[in-house]
Amino acid sequence: MKLFYAPTSPFVRKVMISAHELGLVDRIELVPAAVSPINRNADVVAQNPLGKIPALVTDDGVALYDSRVICQYLNSVASGQVIPPEGPARWTALRDEALGDGLMDAAVLIRYETFVRPEPLRWQEWIDGKFEAARSAVRGIEAQAQALEGRNDIGVISIACALGYLDFRNPEFDWAALAPRTAKWFAGYKAHPSFQATMPK
Amino acid sequence: MKLFYAPTSPFVRKVMISAHELGLVDRIELVPAAVSPINRNADVVAQNPLGKIPALVTDDGVALYDSRVICQYLNSVASGQVIPPEGPARWTALRDEALGDGLMDAAVLIRYETFVRPEPLRWQEWIDGKFEAARSAVRGIEAQAQALEGRNDIGVISIACALGYLDFRNPEFDWAALAPRTAKWFAGYKAHPSFQATMPK
């Protein structure tokens, strides 16, 4: 399999952690791919018309995207448990994946607004709205922090990637101050070799 | 079940079409919920910390989001075929769902930039980039237009919602001019009662 990737994308990281946990890393060839909302990458567009990463090309030559679909596919290839097959554990995992993804979306839009967009065109209310969404998401994670313990499904992987991305891009946001129980869980989660092997650089 | 919804959201529409196709519409109570990227809706935030719709509360009182998770859940409740259970049909359906979702994301971001953001703060390169992503997505759909015929899975539902949203918000974009075979398929798809019952107003 080939994965179009960038080492700083939290959505790519979600896929890579899943691949580590599923024992599939050695079967994935990484293809470095820089993308931006303004400048499109033709190599990526050829596989994913949306021009976004991660995009996976399977051994059968089928292009799959986005990160959620790729994680479901990898779980299927490995007959794994990153995606619980049914019941409440499945819906909690998928719902928490959406929560982590939504937090990442907010953080990436903050990054675009405060780093990519020309300064005179930045809109403070938009930035405020995205930070409020991020705070709300962190509070939502904190409200169920006890339920994160001991899990290793796509929900906690996504939440960990989102928190790691905030630490990487917005350390001054200090999410841990809003979510002390989550911070305690995250301190333990960080020890996973899959998390250590995928730290953004 | 309760669904927080707005009649113009393409992501809500994806859920509602799925509910129609799965025979679950009568079991869903609709709760009108206006959301915006700037002003958050406390009733929605109470169920989905991200403050976005659609959000579903199951009969067991569990909150589920986003649209992908809700569609998977509804398919499971109905033991349906909107989400194919395995094999190539599954990956095509989920990949096409991501393609339709990505097209909707681009269209919604265009809407925010050109309608919600104050005019002096609009950035033409961002708008151009999102329209290019939309054109690229439409071309990607066109490249596989023959494979859309006869399907009724979440992939074609998502693509139909995206194209319907473009027709609703950006008729001047004229996606059909880029994708004549897709336009022919869409003309037939539109006849589905589920599509007619969920037209944005």
mmCIF file of C-alpha atoms in Angstrom:
data_model
loop_
_atom_site.group_PDB
_atom_site.id
_atom_site.type_symbol
_atom_site.label_atom_id
_atom_site.label_comp_id
_atom_site.label_asym_id
_atom_site.label_seq_id
_atom_site.Cartn_x
_atom_site.Cartn_y
_atom_site.Cartn_z
ATOM 1 C CA MET A 1 0.000 0.000 0.000
ATOM 2 C CA LYS A 2 1.074 3.593 -0.598
ATOM 3 C CA LEU A 3 0.149 6.418 1.738
ATOM 4 C CA PHE A 4 0.382 10.061 0.688
ATOM 5 C CA TYR A 5 1.434 11.733 3.871
ATOM 6 C CA ALA A 6 2.951 14.724 5.655
ATOM 7 C CA PRO A 7 4.556 14.354 9.073
ATOM 8 C CA THR A 8 2.628 17.294 10.580
ATOM 9 C CA SER A 9 -0.915 16.315 9.509
ATOM 10 C CA PRO A 10 -2.957 15.066 12.491
ATOM 11 C CA PHE A 11 -5.235 13.129 10.127
ATOM 12 C CA VAL A 12 -2.232 11.319 8.662
ATOM 13 C CA ARG A 13 -1.067 10.614 12.185
ATOM 14 C CA LYS A 14 -4.388 8.958 12.992
ATOM 15 C CA VAL A 15 -3.852 6.589 10.068
ATOM 16 C CA MET A 16 -0.240 5.902 11.021
ATOM 17 C CA ILE A 17 -1.063 5.155 14.665
ATOM 18 C CA SER A 18 -3.810 2.799 13.485
ATOM 19 C CA ALA A 19 -1.340 1.108 11.131
ATOM 20 C CA HIS A 20 1.140 0.660 13.994
ATOM 21 C CA GLU A 21 -1.526 -0.737 16.310
ATOM 22 C CA LEU A 22 -2.737 -3.096 13.576
ATOM 23 C CA GLY A 23 0.775 -4.338 12.722
ATOM 24 C CA LEU A 24 0.588 -2.978 9.158
ATOM 25 C CA VAL A 25 3.320 -0.323 9.133
ATOM 26 C CA ASP A 26 5.775 -2.486 7.197
ATOM 27 C CA ARG A 27 3.230 -2.929 4.418
ATOM 28 C CA ILE A 28 2.804 0.825 3.857
ATOM 29 C CA GLU A 29 5.109 2.828 1.610
ATOM 30 C CA LEU A 30 5.092 6.509 2.594
ATOM 31 C CA VAL A 31 4.911 9.069 -0.222
ATOM 32 C CA PRO A 32 5.711 12.578 1.072
ATOM 33 C CA ALA A 33 3.101 15.059 -0.151
ATOM 34 C CA ALA A 34 2.855 18.728 0.762
ATOM 35 C CA VAL A 35 -0.645 20.166 0.385
ATOM 36 C CA SER A 36 -2.210 23.525 1.202
ATOM 37 C CA PRO A 37 -5.705 24.995 0.827
ATOM 38 C CA ILE A 38 -4.344 27.346 -1.857
ATOM 39 C CA ASN A 39 -1.773 25.353 -3.812
ATOM 40 C CA ARG A 40 -2.930 21.958 -4.954
ATOM 41 C CA ASN A 41 -0.634 18.945 -5.312
ATOM 42 C CA ALA A 42 -1.176 17.188 -8.656
ATOM 43 C CA ASP A 43 0.169 13.846 -7.408
ATOM 44 C CA VAL A 44 -2.367 13.844 -4.587
ATOM 45 C CA VAL A 45 -5.225 15.092 -6.796
ATOM 46 C CA ALA A 46 -4.547 12.170 -9.156
ATOM 47 C CA GLN A 47 -5.528 9.811 -6.306
ATOM 48 C CA ASN A 48 -7.907 12.013 -4.310
ATOM 49 C CA PRO A 49 -9.787 14.662 -6.307
ATOM 50 C CA LEU A 50 -10.191 16.663 -3.096
ATOM 51 C CA GLY A 51 -6.412 17.147 -3.064
ATOM 52 C CA LYS A 52 -6.135 16.237 0.604
ATOM 53 C CA ILE A 53 -4.001 13.870 2.609
ATOM 54 C CA PRO A 54 -4.029 11.187 3.823
ATOM 55 C CA ALA A 55 -4.828 9.251 0.662
ATOM 56 C CA LEU A 56 -4.092 5.539 0.391
ATOM 57 C CA VAL A 57 -3.555 3.430 -2.720
ATOM 58 C CA THR A 58 -4.260 -0.213 -1.940
ATOM 59 C CA ASP A 59 -2.253 -3.143 -3.295
ATOM 60 C CA ASP A 60 -5.086 -3.542 -5.818
ATOM 61 C CA GLY A 61 -4.518 0.035 -7.029
ATOM 62 C CA VAL A 62 -7.707 1.412 -5.492
ATOM 63 C CA ALA A 63 -7.472 4.940 -4.074
ATOM 64 C CA LEU A 64 -9.106 5.400 -0.668
ATOM 65 C CA TYR A 65 -9.641 8.546 1.394
ATOM 66 C CA ASP A 66 -10.185 10.212 3.821
ATOM 67 C CA SER A 67 -8.573 9.198 7.154
ATOM 68 C CA ARG A 68 -11.761 7.579 8.467
ATOM 69 C CA VAL A 69 -12.171 5.375 5.430
ATOM 70 C CA ILE A 70 -8.485 4.445 5.428
ATOM 71 C CA CYS A 71 -8.604 3.474 9.127
ATOM 72 C CA GLN A 72 -11.693 1.320 8.519
ATOM 73 C CA TYR A 73 -9.921 -0.303 5.578
ATOM 74 C CA LEU A 74 -6.713 -0.996 7.515
ATOM 75 C CA ASN A 75 -8.737 -2.448 10.376
ATOM 76 C CA SER A 76 -10.455 -4.756 7.894
ATOM 77 C CA VAL A 77 -7.163 -5.832 6.274
ATOM 78 C CA ALA A 78 -5.755 -6.736 9.683
ATOM 79 C CA SER A 79 -9.034 -8.125 11.073
ATOM 80 C CA GLY A 80 -8.275 -5.758 13.934
ATOM 81 C CA GLN A 81 -10.059 -4.181 16.864
ATOM 82 C CA VAL A 82 -9.200 -0.523 16.253
ATOM 83 C CA ILE A 83 -12.776 -0.267 14.930
ATOM 84 C CA PRO A 84 -15.002 -2.292 17.290
ATOM 85 C CA PRO A 85 -17.296 -4.442 15.144
ATOM 86 C CA GLU A 86 -20.612 -3.753 16.861
ATOM 87 C CA GLY A 87 -22.530 -2.653 19.914
ATOM 88 C CA PRO A 88 -22.038 0.355 22.193
ATOM 89 C CA ALA A 89 -18.223 0.123 21.939
ATOM 90 C CA ARG A 90 -18.492 0.694 18.184
ATOM 91 C CA TRP A 91 -20.675 3.796 18.468
ATOM 92 C CA THR A 92 -18.588 5.275 21.259
ATOM 93 C CA ALA A 93 -15.410 4.719 19.220
ATOM 94 C CA LEU A 94 -16.839 6.210 16.018
ATOM 95 C CA ARG A 95 -18.464 9.125 17.871
ATOM 96 C CA ASP A 96 -15.184 9.880 19.654
ATOM 97 C CA GLU A 97 -13.343 9.635 16.332
ATOM 98 C CA ALA A 98 -15.707 12.330 15.011
ATOM 99 C CA LEU A 99 -15.057 14.415 18.137
ATOM 100 C CA GLY A 100 -11.285 14.198 17.674
ATOM 101 C CA ASP A 101 -11.632 14.896 13.939
ATOM 102 C CA GLY A 102 -13.810 17.930 14.657
ATOM 103 C CA LEU A 103 -11.243 19.255 17.114
ATOM 104 C CA MET A 104 -8.545 18.776 14.465
ATOM 105 C CA ASP A 105 -10.717 20.541 11.874
ATOM 106 C CA ALA A 106 -11.092 23.532 14.192
ATOM 107 C CA ALA A 107 -7.341 23.587 14.922
ATOM 108 C CA VAL A 108 -6.435 23.343 11.222
ATOM 109 C CA LEU A 109 -8.857 26.189 10.348
ATOM 110 C CA ILE A 110 -7.243 28.288 13.114
ATOM 111 C CA ARG A 111 -3.852 27.489 11.583
ATOM 112 C CA TYR A 112 -5.044 28.589 8.108
ATOM 113 C CA GLU A 113 -6.600 31.773 9.459
ATOM 114 C CA THR A 114 -3.637 32.837 11.616
ATOM 115 C CA PHE A 115 -0.725 31.571 9.523
ATOM 116 C CA VAL A 116 -1.714 31.112 5.866
ATOM 117 C CA ARG A 117 -4.241 33.939 5.317
ATOM 118 C CA PRO A 118 -2.754 37.437 4.810
ATOM 119 C CA GLU A 119 -2.910 39.351 8.058
ATOM 120 C CA PRO A 120 -5.226 42.195 6.904
ATOM 121 C CA LEU A 121 -7.864 39.602 5.882
ATOM 122 C CA ARG A 122 -8.051 37.767 9.191
ATOM 123 C CA TRP A 123 -11.382 37.792 11.003
ATOM 124 C CA GLN A 124 -11.183 37.760 14.773
ATOM 125 C CA GLU A 125 -14.751 36.492 15.261
ATOM 126 C CA TRP A 126 -13.960 33.457 13.106
ATOM 127 C CA ILE A 127 -10.819 32.738 15.126
ATOM 128 C CA ASP A 128 -12.787 33.221 18.359
ATOM 129 C CA GLY A 129 -15.524 30.886 17.103
ATOM 130 C CA LYS A 130 -13.013 28.161 16.241
ATOM 131 C CA PHE A 131 -11.227 28.498 19.588
ATOM 132 C CA GLU A 132 -14.607 28.294 21.341
ATOM 133 C CA ALA A 133 -15.387 25.124 19.352
ATOM 134 C CA ALA A 134 -11.999 23.744 20.392
ATOM 135 C CA ARG A 135 -12.620 24.603 24.063
ATOM 136 C CA SER A 136 -16.056 23.019 23.860
ATOM 137 C CA ALA A 137 -14.617 19.864 22.286
ATOM 138 C CA VAL A 138 -11.958 19.656 25.017
ATOM 139 C CA ARG A 139 -14.673 20.061 27.656
ATOM 140 C CA GLY A 140 -16.650 17.298 25.938
ATOM 141 C CA ILE A 141 -13.620 15.013 26.108
ATOM 142 C CA GLU A 142 -13.086 15.923 29.772
ATOM 143 C CA ALA A 143 -16.708 15.073 30.590
ATOM 144 C CA GLN A 144 -16.017 11.473 29.584
ATOM 145 C CA ALA A 145 -12.339 11.321 30.586
ATOM 146 C CA GLN A 146 -12.851 8.252 32.773
ATOM 147 C CA ALA A 147 -14.230 6.367 29.790
ATOM 148 C CA LEU A 148 -10.965 6.895 27.866
ATOM 149 C CA GLU A 149 -8.914 4.744 30.239
ATOM 150 C CA GLY A 150 -7.835 1.368 28.916
ATOM 151 C CA ARG A 151 -9.237 1.854 25.425
ATOM 152 C CA ASN A 152 -7.170 1.598 22.253
ATOM 153 C CA ASP A 153 -9.795 2.150 19.573
ATOM 154 C CA ILE A 154 -10.067 4.758 16.812
ATOM 155 C CA GLY A 155 -11.891 7.108 19.170
ATOM 156 C CA VAL A 156 -9.020 7.483 21.612
ATOM 157 C CA ILE A 157 -6.495 7.472 18.750
ATOM 158 C CA SER A 158 -8.321 10.416 17.150
ATOM 159 C CA ILE A 159 -8.627 12.299 20.444
ATOM 160 C CA ALA A 160 -4.920 11.744 21.153
ATOM 161 C CA CYS A 161 -3.977 13.036 17.682
ATOM 162 C CA ALA A 162 -6.131 16.130 18.209
ATOM 163 C CA LEU A 163 -4.601 16.893 21.613
ATOM 164 C CA GLY A 164 -1.121 16.241 20.238
ATOM 165 C CA TYR A 165 -1.803 18.650 17.376
ATOM 166 C CA LEU A 166 -2.922 21.360 19.813
ATOM 167 C CA ASP A 167 0.288 20.817 21.797
ATOM 168 C CA PHE A 168 2.274 21.103 18.547
ATOM 169 C CA ARG A 169 0.582 24.161 16.991
ATOM 170 C CA ASN A 170 -1.169 25.949 19.849
ATOM 171 C CA PRO A 171 0.731 25.243 23.084
ATOM 172 C CA GLU A 172 -0.440 28.640 24.437
ATOM 173 C CA PHE A 173 -4.048 27.370 24.157
ATOM 174 C CA ASP A 174 -3.174 25.119 27.127
ATOM 175 C CA TRP A 175 -6.019 22.650 26.691
ATOM 176 C CA ALA A 176 -4.784 20.690 29.705
ATOM 177 C CA ALA A 177 -5.832 23.544 32.014
ATOM 178 C CA LEU A 178 -9.434 22.953 30.848
ATOM 179 C CA ALA A 179 -9.207 19.192 31.150
ATOM 180 C CA PRO A 180 -7.044 17.908 34.005
ATOM 181 C CA ARG A 181 -8.447 14.354 33.987
ATOM 182 C CA THR A 182 -7.914 14.122 30.235
ATOM 183 C CA ALA A 183 -4.376 15.440 30.691
ATOM 184 C CA LYS A 184 -3.700 12.659 33.179
ATOM 185 C CA TRP A 185 -5.005 10.040 30.737
ATOM 186 C CA PHE A 186 -3.029 11.619 27.877
ATOM 187 C CA ALA A 187 0.208 11.505 29.889
ATOM 188 C CA GLY A 188 -0.182 7.731 30.011
ATOM 189 C CA TYR A 189 -1.418 7.379 26.421
ATOM 190 C CA LYS A 190 1.668 9.191 25.129
ATOM 191 C CA ALA A 191 3.829 6.232 26.165
ATOM 192 C CA HIS A 192 2.352 4.086 23.354
ATOM 193 C CA PRO A 193 5.177 3.293 20.902
ATOM 194 C CA SER A 194 2.735 4.118 18.055
ATOM 195 C CA PHE A 195 2.285 7.619 19.458
ATOM 196 C CA GLN A 196 6.006 8.126 20.013
ATOM 197 C CA ALA A 197 6.833 6.896 16.504
ATOM 198 C CA THR A 198 4.483 9.436 14.911
ATOM 199 C CA MET A 199 5.388 12.657 16.734
ATOM 200 C CA PRO A 200 5.071 15.651 14.366
ATOM 201 C CA LYS A 201 8.364 17.267 13.419
ATOM 202 C CA MET B 1 -34.547 9.050 18.152
ATOM 203 C CA LYS B 2 -34.113 12.816 17.977
ATOM 204 C CA LEU B 3 -32.240 14.531 15.171
ATOM 205 C CA PHE B 4 -30.974 18.096 15.480
ATOM 206 C CA TYR B 5 -31.399 19.392 11.977
ATOM 207 C CA ALA B 6 -31.678 22.330 9.598
ATOM 208 C CA PRO B 7 -33.446 21.962 6.259
ATOM 209 C CA THR B 8 -30.583 23.547 4.284
ATOM 210 C CA SER B 9 -27.670 21.481 5.673
ATOM 211 C CA PRO B 10 -26.400 18.973 3.087
ATOM 212 C CA PHE B 11 -24.987 16.790 5.868
ATOM 213 C CA VAL B 12 -28.406 16.642 7.536
ATOM 214 C CA ARG B 13 -29.895 15.787 4.164
ATOM 215 C CA LYS B 14 -27.522 12.820 3.833
ATOM 216 C CA VAL B 15 -28.832 11.485 7.147
ATOM 217 C CA MET B 16 -32.461 12.100 6.209
ATOM 218 C CA ILE B 17 -32.145 10.403 2.802
ATOM 219 C CA SER B 18 -30.503 7.439 4.528
ATOM 220 C CA ALA B 19 -33.348 7.345 7.068
ATOM 221 C CA HIS B 20 -35.909 7.361 4.243
ATOM 222 C CA GLU B 21 -34.109 4.605 2.356
ATOM 223 C CA LEU B 22 -33.820 2.546 5.562
ATOM 224 C CA GLY B 23 -37.480 2.983 6.503
ATOM 225 C CA LEU B 24 -36.650 4.822 9.723
ATOM 226 C CA VAL B 25 -38.114 8.283 9.110
ATOM 227 C CA ASP B 26 -41.144 7.682 11.332
ATOM 228 C CA ARG B 27 -38.868 6.825 14.253
ATOM 229 C CA ILE B 28 -36.976 10.140 14.077
ATOM 230 C CA GLU B 29 -38.206 13.292 15.796
ATOM 231 C CA LEU B 30 -36.775 16.391 14.124
ATOM 232 C CA VAL B 31 -35.492 19.173 16.384
ATOM 233 C CA PRO B 32 -34.892 22.383 14.400
ATOM 234 C CA ALA B 33 -31.460 23.822 15.220
ATOM 235 C CA ALA B 34 -29.831 26.850 13.624
ATOM 236 C CA VAL B 35 -26.027 26.830 13.854
ATOM 237 C CA SER B 36 -23.303 29.077 12.464
ATOM 238 C CA PRO B 37 -19.501 29.083 12.685
ATOM 239 C CA ILE B 38 -19.706 32.255 14.797
ATOM 240 C CA ASN B 39 -22.766 31.863 17.005
ATOM 241 C CA ARG B 40 -23.003 28.578 18.813
ATOM 242 C CA ASN B 41 -26.282 26.854 19.669
ATOM 243 C CA ALA B 42 -26.343 25.717 23.320
ATOM 244 C CA ASP B 43 -28.961 22.998 22.687
ATOM 245 C CA VAL B 44 -26.738 21.450 20.018
ATOM 246 C CA VAL B 45 -23.541 21.874 22.059
ATOM 247 C CA ALA B 46 -25.200 19.961 24.905
ATOM 248 C CA GLN B 47 -25.363 16.903 22.630
ATOM 249 C CA ASN B 48 -22.388 17.553 20.334
ATOM 250 C CA PRO B 49 -19.538 19.592 21.849
ATOM 251 C CA LEU B 50 -18.508 20.595 18.327
ATOM 252 C CA GLY B 51 -21.786 22.516 18.052
ATOM 253 C CA LYS B 52 -22.547 21.098 14.611
ATOM 254 C CA ILE B 53 -25.529 19.412 13.027
ATOM 255 C CA PRO B 54 -26.594 16.747 12.347
ATOM 256 C CA ALA B 55 -26.500 15.326 15.873
ATOM 257 C CA LEU B 56 -28.634 12.332 16.850
ATOM 258 C CA VAL B 57 -29.838 11.257 20.282
ATOM 259 C CA THR B 58 -30.657 7.564 20.254
ATOM 260 C CA ASP B 59 -33.597 5.975 22.074
ATOM 261 C CA ASP B 60 -31.057 4.991 24.745
ATOM 262 C CA GLY B 61 -30.130 8.662 25.197
ATOM 263 C CA VAL B 62 -26.707 8.342 23.560
ATOM 264 C CA ALA B 63 -25.595 11.333 21.465
ATOM 265 C CA LEU B 64 -24.044 10.435 18.110
ATOM 266 C CA TYR B 65 -22.400 12.633 15.481
ATOM 267 C CA ASP B 66 -21.340 13.440 12.794
ATOM 268 C CA SER B 67 -23.353 12.530 9.682
ATOM 269 C CA ARG B 68 -21.125 9.562 8.837
ATOM 270 C CA VAL B 69 -21.493 8.012 12.262
ATOM 271 C CA ILE B 70 -25.243 8.634 12.292
ATOM 272 C CA CYS B 71 -25.662 6.991 8.867
ATOM 273 C CA GLN B 72 -23.655 3.955 10.009
ATOM 274 C CA TYR B 73 -25.800 3.769 13.129
ATOM 275 C CA LEU B 74 -29.098 4.041 11.245
ATOM 276 C CA ASN B 75 -27.927 1.376 8.798
ATOM 277 C CA SER B 76 -27.160 -0.881 11.749
ATOM 278 C CA VAL B 77 -30.541 -0.236 13.422
ATOM 279 C CA ALA B 78 -32.327 -1.161 10.188
ATOM 280 C CA SER B 79 -29.921 -3.969 9.239
ATOM 281 C CA GLY B 80 -29.788 -2.105 5.930
ATOM 282 C CA GLN B 81 -27.641 -1.966 2.839
ATOM 283 C CA VAL B 82 -26.970 1.783 2.677
ATOM 284 C CA ILE B 83 -23.537 0.855 4.066
ATOM 285 C CA PRO B 84 -22.399 -2.307 2.252
ATOM 286 C CA PRO B 85 -21.041 -4.730 4.876
ATOM 287 C CA GLU B 86 -17.789 -5.738 3.190
ATOM 288 C CA GLY B 87 -15.710 -6.097 0.053
ATOM 289 C CA PRO B 88 -15.082 -3.655 -2.788
ATOM 290 C CA ALA B 89 -18.670 -2.312 -2.648
ATOM 291 C CA ARG B 90 -18.048 -1.165 0.927
ATOM 292 C CA TRP B 91 -14.827 0.690 0.137
ATOM 293 C CA THR B 92 -16.282 2.311 -2.968
ATOM 294 C CA ALA B 93 -19.338 3.451 -0.997
ATOM 295 C CA LEU B 94 -17.301 4.855 1.918
ATOM 296 C CA ARG B 95 -14.743 6.479 -0.406
ATOM 297 C CA ASP B 96 -17.541 8.102 -2.431
ATOM 298 C CA GLU B 97 -19.180 9.255 0.793
ATOM 299 C CA ALA B 98 -15.884 10.995 1.664
ATOM 300 C CA LEU B 99 -15.788 12.507 -1.839
ATOM 301 C CA GLY B 100 -19.318 13.898 -1.494
ATOM 302 C CA ASP B 101 -18.571 15.109 2.042
ATOM 303 C CA GLY B 102 -15.402 16.842 0.828
ATOM 304 C CA LEU B 103 -17.339 18.569 -1.941
ATOM 305 C CA MET B 104 -19.903 19.717 0.641
ATOM 306 C CA ASP B 105 -17.102 20.944 2.926
ATOM 307 C CA ALA B 106 -15.670 23.038 0.090
ATOM 308 C CA ALA B 107 -19.120 24.417 -0.792
ATOM 309 C CA VAL B 108 -19.898 25.274 2.838
ATOM 310 C CA LEU B 109 -16.527 27.041 3.240
ATOM 311 C CA ILE B 110 -17.290 29.031 0.055
ATOM 312 C CA ARG B 111 -20.640 29.941 1.576
ATOM 313 C CA TYR B 112 -18.980 31.139 4.808
ATOM 314 C CA GLU B 113 -16.337 33.126 2.925
ATOM 315 C CA THR B 114 -18.727 34.827 0.493
ATOM 316 C CA PHE B 115 -21.809 35.257 2.676
ATOM 317 C CA VAL B 116 -20.948 35.165 6.397
ATOM 318 C CA ARG B 117 -17.472 36.812 6.476
ATOM 319 C CA PRO B 118 -17.451 40.632 6.239
ATOM 320 C CA GLU B 119 -16.667 41.650 2.670
ATOM 321 C CA PRO B 120 -13.370 43.505 3.353
ATOM 322 C CA LEU B 121 -11.939 40.352 4.952
ATOM 323 C CA ARG B 122 -12.632 37.976 2.081
ATOM 324 C CA TRP B 123 -9.631 36.337 0.451
ATOM 325 C CA GLN B 124 -9.987 35.644 -3.261
ATOM 326 C CA GLU B 125 -7.236 33.000 -3.358
ATOM 327 C CA TRP B 126 -9.080 31.003 -0.677
ATOM 328 C CA ILE B 127 -12.325 31.220 -2.646
ATOM 329 C CA ASP B 128 -10.457 30.240 -5.832
ATOM 330 C CA GLY B 129 -8.822 27.317 -4.040
ATOM 331 C CA LYS B 130 -12.160 26.027 -2.753
ATOM 332 C CA PHE B 131 -13.815 26.377 -6.162
ATOM 333 C CA GLU B 132 -10.860 24.520 -7.713
ATOM 334 C CA ALA B 133 -11.311 21.763 -5.104
ATOM 335 C CA ALA B 134 -15.016 21.659 -6.009
ATOM 336 C CA ARG B 135 -14.253 21.445 -9.746
ATOM 337 C CA SER B 136 -11.708 18.723 -9.093
ATOM 338 C CA ALA B 137 -14.213 16.770 -6.993
ATOM 339 C CA VAL B 138 -16.849 17.099 -9.731
ATOM 340 C CA ARG B 139 -14.305 15.863 -12.295
ATOM 341 C CA GLY B 140 -13.503 12.952 -9.981
ATOM 342 C CA ILE B 141 -17.200 12.055 -9.825
ATOM 343 C CA GLU B 142 -17.481 12.367 -13.617
ATOM 344 C CA ALA B 143 -14.515 10.024 -14.113
ATOM 345 C CA GLN B 144 -16.541 7.255 -12.440
ATOM 346 C CA ALA B 145 -20.009 8.358 -13.548
ATOM 347 C CA GLN B 146 -20.834 4.987 -15.073
ATOM 348 C CA ALA B 147 -20.190 3.333 -11.715
ATOM 349 C CA LEU B 148 -22.900 5.472 -10.065
ATOM 350 C CA GLU B 149 -25.731 3.874 -12.059
ATOM 351 C CA GLY B 150 -27.989 1.528 -10.148
ATOM 352 C CA ARG B 151 -26.374 2.118 -6.760
ATOM 353 C CA ASN B 152 -28.251 3.304 -3.683
ATOM 354 C CA ASP B 153 -25.513 3.301 -1.060
ATOM 355 C CA ILE B 154 -24.134 6.071 1.155
ATOM 356 C CA GLY B 155 -21.619 6.998 -1.550
ATOM 357 C CA VAL B 156 -24.211 8.008 -4.135
ATOM 358 C CA ILE B 157 -26.420 9.536 -1.429
ATOM 359 C CA SER B 158 -23.518 11.774 -0.355
ATOM 360 C CA ILE B 159 -22.628 12.698 -3.940
ATOM 361 C CA ALA B 160 -26.276 13.534 -4.690
ATOM 362 C CA CYS B 161 -26.484 15.726 -1.570
ATOM 363 C CA ALA B 162 -23.308 17.561 -2.607
ATOM 364 C CA LEU B 163 -24.545 18.181 -6.150
ATOM 365 C CA GLY B 164 -27.946 19.237 -4.817
ATOM 366 C CA TYR B 165 -26.248 21.689 -2.455
ATOM 367 C CA LEU B 166 -24.252 23.208 -5.321
ATOM 368 C CA ASP B 167 -27.492 23.602 -7.303
ATOM 369 C CA PHE B 168 -29.073 25.273 -4.248
ATOM 370 C CA ARG B 169 -26.247 27.649 -3.244
ATOM 371 C CA ASN B 170 -24.061 27.999 -6.325
ATOM 372 C CA PRO B 171 -26.215 27.496 -9.441
ATOM 373 C CA GLU B 172 -23.850 29.803 -11.374
ATOM 374 C CA PHE B 173 -21.031 27.314 -10.716
ATOM 375 C CA ASP B 174 -22.829 25.058 -13.224
ATOM 376 C CA TRP B 175 -21.179 21.805 -12.188
ATOM 377 C CA ALA B 176 -23.209 19.933 -14.825
ATOM 378 C CA ALA B 177 -21.208 21.638 -17.593
ATOM 379 C CA LEU B 178 -18.085 19.917 -16.208
ATOM 380 C CA ALA B 179 -19.791 16.557 -15.757
ATOM 381 C CA PRO B 180 -22.400 15.709 -18.404
ATOM 382 C CA ARG B 181 -22.526 11.978 -17.624
ATOM 383 C CA THR B 182 -22.951 12.706 -13.919
ATOM 384 C CA ALA B 183 -25.700 15.198 -14.785
ATOM 385 C CA LYS B 184 -27.526 12.479 -16.695
ATOM 386 C CA TRP B 185 -27.250 10.090 -13.735
ATOM 387 C CA PHE B 186 -28.326 12.847 -11.320
ATOM 388 C CA ALA B 187 -31.422 13.626 -13.395
ATOM 389 C CA GLY B 188 -32.557 10.065 -12.768
ATOM 390 C CA TYR B 189 -31.421 9.950 -9.136
ATOM 391 C CA LYS B 190 -33.478 13.063 -8.355
ATOM 392 C CA ALA B 191 -36.663 11.053 -8.873
ATOM 393 C CA HIS B 192 -36.047 9.090 -5.636
ATOM 394 C CA PRO B 193 -38.844 9.975 -3.191
ATOM 395 C CA SER B 194 -36.165 10.312 -0.471
ATOM 396 C CA PHE B 195 -34.430 13.011 -2.503
ATOM 397 C CA GLN B 196 -37.671 14.831 -3.300
ATOM 398 C CA ALA B 197 -38.781 14.717 0.348
ATOM 399 C CA THR B 198 -35.554 16.393 1.501
ATOM 400 C CA MET B 199 -35.194 19.288 -0.951
ATOM 401 C CA PRO B 200 -33.621 22.303 0.797
ATOM 402 C CA LYS B 201 -35.969 25.237 1.298
#
